Amino acid sequence: METTGSIKLIIESKLENVPLIGGAVRGIASALSLDDVSGYHLELCVVEAVTNVTKHAYTLEAGNSVELNILLFPDRITFQVCDRGKSLDPAKVRLLRFDPQKRETLPESGMGLFIMHALMDEVYYETESGLNVLTMSKYLRR
Amino acid sequence: METTGSIKLIIESKLENVPLIGGAVRGIASALSLDDVSGYHLELCVVEAVTNVTKHAYTLEAGNSVELNILLFPDRITFQVCDRGKSLDPAKVRLLRFDPQKRETLPESGMGLFIMHALMDEVYYETESGLNVLTMSKYLRR
Amino acid sequence: MQLHQNKMGDVLIVRPLERRIDAATATEFKEKMSEWIGAGNRRIVLNLSEVDFIDSSGLGAIVSSLKKIGNDGDLVICSVRETVMSLFRLTRMNRVFDILSSEEEAIGALSRRL
Amino acid sequence: MQLHQNKMGDVLIVRPLERRIDAATATEFKEKMSEWIGAGNRRIVLNLSEVDFIDSSGLGAIVSSLKKIGNDGDLVICSVRETVMSLFRLTRMNRVFDILSSEEEAIGALSRRL
Ligand SMILES: Nc1ncnc2c1ncn2[C@@H]1O[C@H](COP(=O)(O)OP(=O)(O)O)[C@@H](O)[C@H]1O
Ligand SMILES: Nc1ncnc2c1ncn2[C@@H]1O[C@H](COP(=O)(O)OP(=O)(O)O)[C@@H](O)[C@H]1O
């Protein structure tokens, strides 16, 4: 299907730049007339993905670039997060399991991939000749 | 002065992509806690600049790329709009002159450069080996 | 660009249903307005309640509609958000157009005239 | 990250003054909370009225504070925006924390306990 618009966003791998990507995604959602909660969800998934690249693929080392492609289709919005760092080991995708009554079981991390899978309609991860691409799509009812 | 954050946004030279850049800028302004009117003014200046590149530098021909760098400094935000199309003739910068009582004198175009100069604290345009860069800065009171 | 329209007496009320009037949509806006003016509408209310972004191309399209109406009619604007209002002020177009807070007041202003 | 704090009896009220609790600010949030808990604060209200973005790192930092308080105290949350609330629901953290609409109610809930 043909896109009805697209934009590429690039930041250097520093946590201080992540809110800029996040703000941009929320602003784009608002320009597309999405409601506040949907805009927050899109920002959240992108921020989780970009933070993961910064922290895990580039182990918080500055000087690398994180690229986000946003593709608009008539029925959905697609985000591609690209990096050339360490690849994601699919075994890392975990369920979120804890007992709300037992404080010691509560997770303090490991919720990012869960959130992306829960909020997006489609998530997949591919590595080809050193380029890692996480693709996430959300269908839009407009 | 060192930046406290930066992001690069790239679109293909099509008018349909301009709202994506505009939405992104407004979202970033909001993430920086700027008020709505200030966010609108930043979006407006960037949209005027990017529209000008699409319309005038690339004469509405798709397949070219328009690049926006956003640089955050402790005291200001700077936008650089870059293209490799036709350069701007500085003689084109006009004052906005009309008689509000005489409808036939009202301008229907030629207001973009006026708006950028009026809303930004600093605007300049440079061409070096085929690369045109329009730089606009706004000081922030935060 | 979607424009909602209805008539009250001889006043045409136009309300854009999209958030943006910019370079991508200005031409279509201008054409539709031009059609309605061509069909004899001379008193028009433009309700901008849904619009939170207008650029110079959008403003130019609104000015073009006013010029097309000519001197025997008027285009009155209402329900302008603070953001968009700042563009009318910056370009002094707030001295060209009557800008009223509600659709009722805008219709009233047009009815008292002529 | 700026955190506003004040005490009402033995309840510490913490209100982040920034819009985001994310990977860039979570560590600082966690450290400051940890300091206050270390200084003996066991009943804490976290007022999220200014916060319109929390990611998994921010949520993790809040959970970490609760765990640090241990079982002889509590962390109660108030004034959560609809957006942020959706994250608590999605991760089922709304069943871990008491989430109340106002600061007064949150203080009340903590005072009735113990
Ligand atoms: N983009 C990535 N590149 C490499 N490893 C990743 C990436 N994203 C996630 N991971 C791995 O998967 C784990 C789980 O990620 P996530 O659910 O986001 O939680 P967290 O980042 O809090 O650990 C991470 O700890 C990391 O080991
Ligand atoms: N980026 C640019 N590259 C080339 N020419 C430009 C550019 N921006 C503006 N111009 C020229 O300057 C003129 C005035 O621009 P502007 O004030 O934005 O009004 P408008 O775009 O409505 O004509 C344009 O008509 C065009 O000839």
Coordinates of C-alpha atoms and ligand atoms in Angstrom, one line a residue:
Chain A
M1 CA 0.0 0.0 0.0
E2 CA 1.3 3.5 -0.7
T3 CA 2.1 5.9 2.1
T4 CA 0.2 9.1 2.5
G5 CA 3.2 10.8 4.1
S6 CA 6.5 9.9 5.8
I7 CA 9.2 11.5 7.8
K8 CA 12.6 10.4 9.1
L9 CA 13.9 11.4 12.6
I10 CA 17.5 11.0 13.6
I11 CA 19.1 11.5 17.0
E12 CA 22.5 10.8 18.4
S13 CA 22.4 7.9 21.0
K14 CA 22.0 10.0 24.2
L15 CA 19.2 9.8 26.6
E16 CA 18.8 13.6 26.6
N17 CA 17.7 13.4 22.9
V18 CA 14.9 10.8 23.6
P19 CA 12.3 13.4 24.8
L20 CA 12.8 15.2 21.5
I21 CA 11.8 12.1 19.5
G22 CA 9.0 11.5 22.0
G23 CA 7.6 15.0 21.7
A24 CA 7.8 14.9 17.9
V25 CA 5.8 11.6 17.8
R26 CA 3.2 13.0 20.2
G27 CA 2.9 16.2 18.1
I28 CA 2.5 14.2 14.9
A29 CA -0.2 12.1 16.5
S30 CA -2.0 15.3 17.5
A31 CA -1.6 16.7 13.9
L32 CA -3.3 13.4 12.8
S33 CA -6.2 14.2 15.1
L34 CA -5.5 11.2 17.4
D35 CA -6.8 11.6 20.9
D36 CA -4.4 12.3 23.9
V37 CA -4.3 8.7 25.2
S38 CA -3.5 7.3 21.7
G39 CA -0.8 9.9 21.2
Y40 CA 0.7 9.0 24.6
H41 CA 0.7 5.3 23.6
L42 CA 2.5 6.0 20.3
E43 CA 5.0 8.2 22.1
L44 CA 5.5 5.6 24.8
C45 CA 6.2 2.7 22.4
V46 CA 8.7 4.8 20.4
V47 CA 10.4 6.1 23.5
E48 CA 10.7 2.5 24.8
A49 CA 12.2 1.4 21.5
V50 CA 14.6 4.3 21.2
T51 CA 15.6 4.1 24.9
N52 CA 16.4 0.4 24.4
V53 CA 18.6 1.1 21.4
T54 CA 20.4 3.8 23.3
K55 CA 20.8 1.7 26.5
H56 CA 21.2 -1.9 25.2
A57 CA 22.2 -1.8 21.5
Y58 CA 24.7 1.1 22.1
T59 CA 25.2 0.5 25.8
L60 CA 24.8 4.2 26.5
E61 CA 27.8 5.1 24.3
A62 CA 27.3 8.5 22.6
G63 CA 28.3 9.1 19.0
N64 CA 26.0 6.5 17.4
S65 CA 22.8 7.3 15.5
V66 CA 19.3 6.1 16.1
E67 CA 16.9 6.5 13.2
L68 CA 13.1 6.5 13.3
N69 CA 11.1 6.3 10.2
I70 CA 7.4 7.2 10.5
L71 CA 5.3 5.9 7.6
L72 CA 1.6 6.9 7.3
F73 CA -0.7 4.6 5.4
P74 CA -4.4 5.1 4.9
D75 CA -5.2 2.6 7.6
R76 CA -2.2 2.6 9.9
I77 CA 0.9 4.3 11.2
T78 CA 4.2 2.4 11.1
F79 CA 7.4 3.1 13.1
Q80 CA 10.8 1.7 12.2
V81 CA 13.5 2.1 14.7
C82 CA 16.9 1.4 13.2
D83 CA 20.4 0.9 14.7
R84 CA 23.8 -0.7 14.0
G85 CA 24.5 -1.8 17.5
K86 CA 24.1 -5.0 19.4
S87 CA 21.1 -7.0 18.3
L88 CA 18.2 -7.9 20.5
D89 CA 18.1 -11.5 21.6
P90 CA 14.4 -12.6 21.1
A91 CA 14.6 -14.7 24.3
K92 CA 14.5 -11.4 26.2
V93 CA 10.8 -10.9 25.5
R94 CA 9.1 -11.7 28.7
L95 CA 5.7 -11.7 30.1
L96 CA 4.9 -9.3 32.9
R97 CA 4.4 -11.6 35.9
F98 CA 4.0 -10.5 39.5
D99 CA 1.7 -10.7 42.4
P100 CA 0.3 -7.3 43.2
Q101 CA 0.0 -8.2 46.9
K102 CA 3.7 -9.2 47.2
R103 CA 6.0 -6.1 46.9
E104 CA 9.1 -8.2 46.5
T105 CA 7.8 -9.7 43.3
L106 CA 7.2 -6.4 41.6
P107 CA 9.3 -5.7 38.4
E108 CA 11.5 -2.6 38.3
S109 CA 12.6 -3.1 34.7
G110 CA 12.0 -5.4 31.8
M111 CA 8.6 -3.8 31.0
G112 CA 9.5 -2.1 27.8
L113 CA 9.1 -4.9 25.3
F114 CA 5.9 -5.9 27.1
I115 CA 4.5 -2.4 26.6
M116 CA 5.3 -2.3 22.9
H117 CA 3.7 -5.7 22.3
A118 CA 0.7 -4.8 24.3
L119 CA 0.0 -1.4 22.7
M120 CA 0.9 -2.0 19.1
D121 CA -1.0 -4.2 16.6
E122 CA 2.2 -5.5 15.0
V123 CA 5.8 -5.6 16.3
Y124 CA 8.7 -7.4 14.7
Y125 CA 12.5 -7.3 14.8
E126 CA 14.9 -8.0 12.0
T127 CA 18.7 -7.8 11.6
E128 CA 20.2 -7.7 8.1
S129 CA 24.0 -7.1 7.5
G130 CA 24.4 -5.3 10.9
L131 CA 21.3 -3.2 10.6
N132 CA 18.7 -3.9 13.3
V133 CA 15.1 -2.7 12.5
L134 CA 12.3 -2.9 15.0
T135 CA 9.0 -2.3 13.1
M136 CA 5.8 -1.4 15.0
S137 CA 2.4 -0.7 13.4
K138 CA -0.8 0.6 14.8
Y139 CA -4.1 0.6 12.9
L140 CA -6.0 3.8 13.0
R141 CA -9.7 4.2 13.2
R142 CA -10.3 7.8 11.9
Chain B
M1 CA 27.7 27.1 23.4
E2 CA 27.0 23.4 23.8
T3 CA 23.7 21.9 22.8
T4 CA 21.5 20.2 25.4
G5 CA 19.8 18.1 22.8
S6 CA 19.4 17.9 19.0
I7 CA 17.4 16.0 16.4
K8 CA 17.3 15.9 12.6
L9 CA 14.1 15.5 10.7
I10 CA 14.0 14.6 7.0
I11 CA 11.1 14.6 4.5
E12 CA 10.8 14.2 0.8
S13 CA 9.8 17.4 -0.9
K14 CA 6.0 16.9 -1.0
L15 CA 3.5 19.2 0.6
E16 CA 1.7 16.2 2.2
N17 CA 4.8 15.7 4.4
V18 CA 4.9 19.3 5.7
P19 CA 2.2 18.7 8.4
L20 CA 4.4 15.9 9.8
I21 CA 7.3 18.2 10.3
G22 CA 4.9 20.9 11.7
G23 CA 3.3 18.4 14.1
A24 CA 6.8 17.2 15.2
V25 CA 7.9 20.8 16.0
R26 CA 4.8 21.6 17.9
G27 CA 5.2 18.4 19.9
I28 CA 8.8 19.2 20.7
A29 CA 7.8 22.7 21.8
S30 CA 5.2 21.2 24.1
A31 CA 7.7 18.6 25.5
L32 CA 9.9 21.7 26.3
S33 CA 6.9 23.1 28.3
L34 CA 6.5 26.1 25.9
D35 CA 2.9 27.5 25.9
D36 CA 0.5 26.9 23.0
V37 CA 1.0 30.2 21.2
S38 CA 4.8 29.9 21.3
G39 CA 4.5 26.3 20.0
Y40 CA 2.3 27.5 17.2
H41 CA 4.8 30.3 16.3
L42 CA 7.7 27.8 16.1
E43 CA 5.6 25.4 14.0
L44 CA 4.5 28.3 11.8
C45 CA 8.1 29.5 11.1
V46 CA 9.3 26.0 10.3
V47 CA 6.3 25.2 8.1
E48 CA 6.8 28.5 6.2
A49 CA 10.5 27.6 5.6
V50 CA 9.9 24.0 4.7
T51 CA 7.0 25.0 2.4
N52 CA 9.2 27.6 0.7
V53 CA 11.8 24.9 0.0
T54 CA 9.3 22.5 -1.4
K55 CA 7.5 25.2 -3.5
H56 CA 10.4 27.5 -4.6
A57 CA 13.7 25.7 -4.1
Y58 CA 12.4 22.4 -5.6
T59 CA 9.5 23.9 -7.6
L60 CA 7.1 21.3 -6.2
E61 CA 9.1 18.5 -7.7
A62 CA 9.1 15.3 -5.5
G63 CA 12.1 13.1 -4.9
N64 CA 14.2 15.8 -3.2
S65 CA 15.0 15.9 0.4
V66 CA 14.3 18.7 2.9
E67 CA 16.3 18.5 6.1
L68 CA 15.5 20.2 9.4
N69 CA 18.0 20.3 12.3
I70 CA 16.7 21.3 15.7
L71 CA 19.3 22.3 18.1
L72 CA 18.6 23.0 21.8
F73 CA 20.8 25.4 23.7
P74 CA 20.4 26.4 27.3
D75 CA 19.0 29.8 26.2
R76 CA 17.5 29.2 22.8
I77 CA 16.2 26.8 20.1
T78 CA 17.7 26.9 16.6
F79 CA 16.2 25.5 13.4
Q80 CA 18.3 24.9 10.3
V81 CA 16.3 24.2 7.1
C82 CA 18.6 22.7 4.4
D83 CA 18.1 22.0 0.7
R84 CA 20.0 21.6 -2.5
G85 CA 17.6 23.3 -4.8
K86 CA 17.3 26.9 -6.2
S87 CA 18.7 29.5 -3.8
L88 CA 16.7 32.3 -2.3
D89 CA 17.2 35.7 -3.9
P90 CA 17.5 38.0 -0.8
A91 CA 15.8 40.8 -2.8
K92 CA 12.6 38.7 -2.3
V93 CA 12.3 39.6 1.3
R94 CA 9.6 42.2 1.4
L95 CA 7.7 44.3 4.0
L96 CA 4.1 43.6 4.4
R97 CA 2.4 46.7 3.1
F98 CA -1.3 47.2 2.6
D99 CA -4.2 49.4 3.4
P100 CA -6.7 47.4 5.6
Q101 CA -9.5 49.6 4.2
K102 CA -8.7 48.8 0.5
R103 CA -9.4 45.2 -0.3
E104 CA -7.6 45.3 -3.6
T105 CA -4.3 46.1 -1.8
L106 CA -4.4 43.0 0.4
P107 CA -1.7 40.4 -0.1
E108 CA -2.6 36.8 -0.9
S109 CA 1.0 35.6 -0.8
G110 CA 4.5 36.8 0.0
M111 CA 3.9 36.7 3.8
G112 CA 6.1 33.7 4.7
L113 CA 9.4 35.5 5.0
F114 CA 7.8 38.4 6.8
I115 CA 6.3 36.0 9.4
M116 CA 9.7 34.2 10.0
H117 CA 11.5 37.5 10.5
A118 CA 8.7 38.9 12.7
L119 CA 8.5 35.8 15.0
M120 CA 12.1 34.7 15.2
D121 CA 14.9 36.5 17.1
E122 CA 17.5 35.7 14.4
V123 CA 17.0 34.6 10.8
Y124 CA 19.8 34.2 8.2
Y125 CA 20.3 32.4 4.9
E126 CA 23.5 31.0 3.5
T127 CA 24.5 29.0 0.4
E128 CA 27.7 27.0 0.3
S129 CA 28.6 24.7 -2.6
G130 CA 25.0 24.1 -3.5
L131 CA 23.7 23.7 0.0
N132 CA 21.2 26.3 1.1
V133 CA 20.7 26.7 4.9
L134 CA 18.1 28.9 6.5
T135 CA 18.9 29.3 10.2
M136 CA 16.3 30.6 12.6
S137 CA 16.7 31.0 16.4
K138 CA 14.3 31.9 19.2
Y139 CA 15.4 32.8 22.7
L140 CA 13.5 31.0 25.4
R141 CA 12.5 32.4 28.7
R142 CA 12.0 29.3 30.9
Chain C
M1 CA -10.2 19.5 2.8
Q2 CA -13.6 19.0 4.3
L3 CA -15.8 22.2 4.8
H4 CA -19.1 22.1 6.5
Q5 CA -21.6 24.6 5.1
N6 CA -25.1 25.7 5.9
K7 CA -27.3 28.7 5.2
M8 CA -29.1 31.1 7.7
G9 CA -31.2 33.4 5.6
D10 CA -28.8 34.8 3.0
V11 CA -25.8 34.2 5.1
L12 CA -23.5 31.2 4.2
I13 CA -21.7 29.7 7.2
V14 CA -18.6 27.7 6.4
R15 CA -16.8 25.6 9.0
P16 CA -13.6 23.8 8.0
L17 CA -13.6 20.3 9.6
E18 CA -9.8 19.9 9.5
R19 CA -7.3 21.3 12.0
R20 CA -5.0 22.8 9.3
I21 CA -5.3 25.3 6.5
D22 CA -1.9 25.2 5.0
A23 CA -0.1 25.0 1.6
A24 CA -1.4 21.5 1.1
T25 CA -5.1 22.5 1.6
A26 CA -5.2 26.2 0.8
T27 CA -5.9 25.7 -3.0
E28 CA -8.9 23.4 -2.3
F29 CA -10.2 25.8 0.3
K30 CA -9.9 28.8 -2.1
E31 CA -11.6 26.8 -5.0
K32 CA -14.6 25.8 -2.9
M33 CA -15.1 29.3 -1.5
S34 CA -14.8 30.7 -5.0
E35 CA -17.5 28.3 -6.2
W36 CA -19.9 29.4 -3.5
I37 CA -19.1 33.0 -4.1
G38 CA -19.6 32.5 -7.8
A39 CA -23.0 30.9 -7.0
G40 CA -24.1 34.3 -5.5
N41 CA -23.1 34.0 -1.8
R42 CA -22.0 37.5 -0.8
R43 CA -22.3 37.3 3.0
I44 CA -20.2 34.6 4.5
V45 CA -19.3 33.6 8.0
L46 CA -16.1 31.6 8.4
N47 CA -16.1 29.5 11.6
L48 CA -12.6 28.6 12.6
S49 CA -13.4 26.6 15.7
E50 CA -11.8 23.4 14.5
V51 CA -8.7 25.0 13.1
D52 CA -5.6 25.1 15.2
F53 CA -3.0 25.8 12.4
I54 CA -3.1 28.4 9.6
D55 CA 0.0 29.4 7.7
S56 CA 0.6 32.2 5.2
S57 CA -0.9 30.1 2.4
G58 CA -4.0 29.5 4.4
L59 CA -4.3 33.1 5.3
G60 CA -3.8 34.1 1.7
A61 CA -6.7 31.8 0.7
I62 CA -9.0 33.5 3.2
V63 CA -7.9 36.9 1.9
S64 CA -8.5 35.7 -1.6
S65 CA -12.0 34.8 -0.8
L66 CA -12.7 38.3 0.7
K67 CA -11.4 39.9 -2.5
K68 CA -13.5 37.6 -4.6
I69 CA -16.6 38.7 -2.7
G70 CA -15.9 42.2 -3.8
N71 CA -17.2 45.4 -2.2
D72 CA -20.9 44.5 -2.1
G73 CA -20.6 41.8 0.6
D74 CA -18.4 40.7 3.4
L75 CA -16.6 37.7 5.0
V76 CA -16.8 37.7 8.8
I77 CA -14.7 35.3 10.9
C78 CA -15.6 33.7 14.2
S79 CA -14.5 31.3 16.9
V80 CA -10.8 31.8 16.3
R81 CA -8.4 30.1 18.7
E82 CA -5.8 32.1 20.5
T83 CA -3.0 30.5 18.4
V84 CA -4.5 31.3 15.1
M85 CA -5.6 34.8 16.3
S86 CA -1.9 35.6 16.9
L87 CA -1.4 35.2 13.1
F88 CA -4.2 37.6 12.3
R89 CA -2.7 40.1 14.7
L90 CA 0.9 39.7 13.4
T91 CA -0.1 40.3 9.8
R92 CA -2.6 43.1 10.8
M93 CA -5.4 41.0 9.2
N94 CA -7.4 41.6 12.4
R95 CA -7.9 45.1 10.9
V96 CA -9.2 43.7 7.6
F97 CA -11.7 41.1 8.9
D98 CA -14.3 41.5 11.6
I99 CA -13.5 38.7 14.0
L100 CA -16.2 37.7 16.5
S101 CA -16.3 35.2 19.3
S102 CA -19.4 33.2 18.3
E103 CA -21.2 32.2 15.2
E104 CA -24.4 34.0 16.4
E105 CA -22.5 37.2 16.8
A106 CA -20.9 36.8 13.4
I107 CA -24.3 36.3 11.7
G108 CA -25.7 39.2 13.7
A109 CA -22.9 41.5 12.5
L110 CA -23.5 40.5 8.9
S111 CA -27.3 41.0 9.2
R112 CA -27.0 44.4 10.6
R113 CA -24.9 45.5 7.7
L114 CA -26.5 46.4 4.3
Chain D
M1 CA 14.6 16.5 37.8
Q2 CA 12.9 18.9 40.2
L3 CA 10.7 17.4 42.9
H4 CA 8.6 19.6 45.2
Q5 CA 8.3 18.2 48.7
N6 CA 6.5 19.1 51.9
K7 CA 5.3 17.4 55.0
M8 CA 1.8 17.1 56.5
G9 CA 2.2 15.4 59.9
D10 CA 4.3 12.3 59.2
V11 CA 3.2 12.1 55.5
L12 CA 5.8 13.3 52.9
I13 CA 4.2 14.8 49.8
V14 CA 6.3 14.6 46.7
R15 CA 5.3 16.4 43.5
P16 CA 7.6 16.2 40.4
L17 CA 7.7 19.6 38.7
E18 CA 8.6 18.2 35.3
R19 CA 6.4 16.7 32.7
R20 CA 8.4 13.6 32.1
I21 CA 9.7 10.7 34.3
D22 CA 11.7 8.7 31.7
A23 CA 15.0 7.0 31.3
A24 CA 16.9 10.3 31.5
T25 CA 15.3 11.3 34.8
A26 CA 14.3 8.0 36.5
T27 CA 17.7 7.5 38.2
E28 CA 17.6 10.9 39.8
F29 CA 14.0 10.4 40.9
K30 CA 14.9 7.1 42.5
E31 CA 17.9 8.5 44.3
K32 CA 16.0 11.4 45.8
M33 CA 13.1 9.2 46.9
S34 CA 15.6 6.7 48.3
E35 CA 17.3 9.5 50.3
W36 CA 14.0 10.6 51.8
I37 CA 13.0 7.0 52.6
G38 CA 16.4 6.5 54.1
A39 CA 15.8 9.5 56.3
G40 CA 12.8 7.8 57.9
N41 CA 9.8 8.7 55.6
R42 CA 7.5 5.7 55.5
R43 CA 4.3 7.3 54.3
I44 CA 4.6 9.1 51.0
V45 CA 2.1 10.7 48.6
L46 CA 3.3 11.0 45.1
N47 CA 1.4 13.8 43.3
L48 CA 1.6 13.3 39.5
S49 CA -0.5 16.3 38.5
E50 CA 2.3 17.9 36.4
V51 CA 3.5 14.7 34.8
D52 CA 2.1 13.9 31.4
F53 CA 4.7 11.2 30.4
I54 CA 6.0 8.2 32.2
D55 CA 7.8 5.3 30.5
S56 CA 8.8 1.9 31.8
S57 CA 11.9 3.3 33.4
G58 CA 9.9 6.0 35.3
L59 CA 7.4 3.4 36.4
G60 CA 10.2 1.2 37.5
A61 CA 11.6 4.0 39.6
I62 CA 8.2 4.5 41.3
V63 CA 8.0 0.7 42.0
S64 CA 11.5 0.8 43.4
S65 CA 10.6 3.5 45.9
L66 CA 7.6 1.4 47.1
K67 CA 9.9 -1.6 47.6
K68 CA 12.4 0.5 49.4
I69 CA 9.7 1.7 51.8
G70 CA 9.2 -1.9 52.8
N71 CA 6.1 -3.4 54.4
D72 CA 5.8 -1.0 57.3
G73 CA 4.7 2.0 55.2
D74 CA 3.1 2.9 51.9
L75 CA 3.4 5.0 48.8
V76 CA 0.0 6.4 47.6
I77 CA -0.4 8.1 44.3
C78 CA -2.7 11.0 43.3
S79 CA -3.7 13.4 40.6
V80 CA -2.8 11.1 37.8
R81 CA -3.7 12.2 34.2
E82 CA -5.7 10.0 32.0
T83 CA -2.7 9.3 29.8
V84 CA -0.4 8.2 32.6
M85 CA -3.2 6.3 34.2
S86 CA -3.4 4.1 31.1
L87 CA 0.1 2.9 31.8
F88 CA -0.7 2.0 35.4
R89 CA -3.7 0.0 34.0
L90 CA -1.8 -1.7 31.2
T91 CA 0.9 -2.9 33.6
R92 CA -1.6 -3.8 36.3
M93 CA 0.3 -1.4 38.6
N94 CA -3.1 0.1 39.5
R95 CA -3.6 -3.0 41.6
V96 CA -0.3 -2.4 43.4
F97 CA -0.7 1.3 44.2
D98 CA -3.6 3.1 45.8
I99 CA -4.4 5.8 43.2
L100 CA -6.6 8.7 44.5
S101 CA -7.9 11.7 42.7
S102 CA -6.7 14.5 45.0
E103 CA -3.8 15.1 47.4
E104 CA -6.3 15.5 50.3
E105 CA -7.8 12.0 49.6
A106 CA -4.3 10.5 49.4
I107 CA -3.3 12.0 52.7
G108 CA -6.5 10.8 54.2
A109 CA -6.0 7.3 52.9
L110 CA -2.5 7.1 54.4
S111 CA -3.6 8.6 57.7
R112 CA -6.5 6.1 58.2
R113 CA -4.0 3.3 57.8
L114 CA -1.6 2.1 60.6
Ligands
LIG1 N1 17.1 -2.7 20.9 C1 17.7 -3.6 21.7 N2 18.9 -4.1 21.4 C2 19.5 -5.0 22.2 N3 19.0 -5.5 23.3 C3 17.7 -5.1 23.6 C4 17.0 -4.1 22.9 N4 15.8 -3.9 23.4 C5 15.8 -4.8 24.5 N5 16.9 -5.5 24.6 C6 17.2 -6.5 25.7 O1 15.9 -7.0 26.2 C7 15.8 -6.7 27.6 C8 14.3 -6.3 27.9 O2 14.0 -5.1 27.4 P1 12.8 -4.2 28.0 O3 11.6 -5.1 28.1 O4 12.7 -3.0 27.1 O5 13.2 -3.8 29.5 P2 14.5 -3.0 30.0 O6 15.0 -2.1 29.0 O7 13.9 -2.3 31.2 O8 15.5 -4.1 30.5 C9 16.8 -5.6 27.9 O9 17.2 -5.6 29.2 C10 17.9 -6.0 26.9 O10 18.7 -7.0 27.4
LIG2 N1 13.7 28.6 0.2 C1 13.5 29.3 -0.9 N2 14.2 29.0 -2.0 C2 14.1 29.8 -3.1 N3 13.3 30.9 -3.2 C3 12.6 31.2 -2.1 C4 12.7 30.5 -0.9 N4 11.8 31.0 0.0 C5 11.3 32.1 -0.6 N5 11.7 32.2 -1.9 C6 11.3 33.3 -2.8 O1 10.9 34.4 -2.0 C7 9.5 34.8 -2.3 C8 8.8 35.2 -1.0 O2 8.6 34.1 -0.2 P1 7.5 34.2 1.0 O3 7.6 35.5 1.7 O4 7.6 33.0 1.8 O5 6.1 34.2 0.2 P2 5.4 33.1 -0.8 O6 6.1 31.8 -0.6 O7 4.0 33.2 -0.5 O8 5.7 33.7 -2.2 C9 8.9 33.5 -2.9 O9 7.8 33.8 -3.8 C10 10.1 32.9 -3.7 O10 10.3 33.6 -4.9

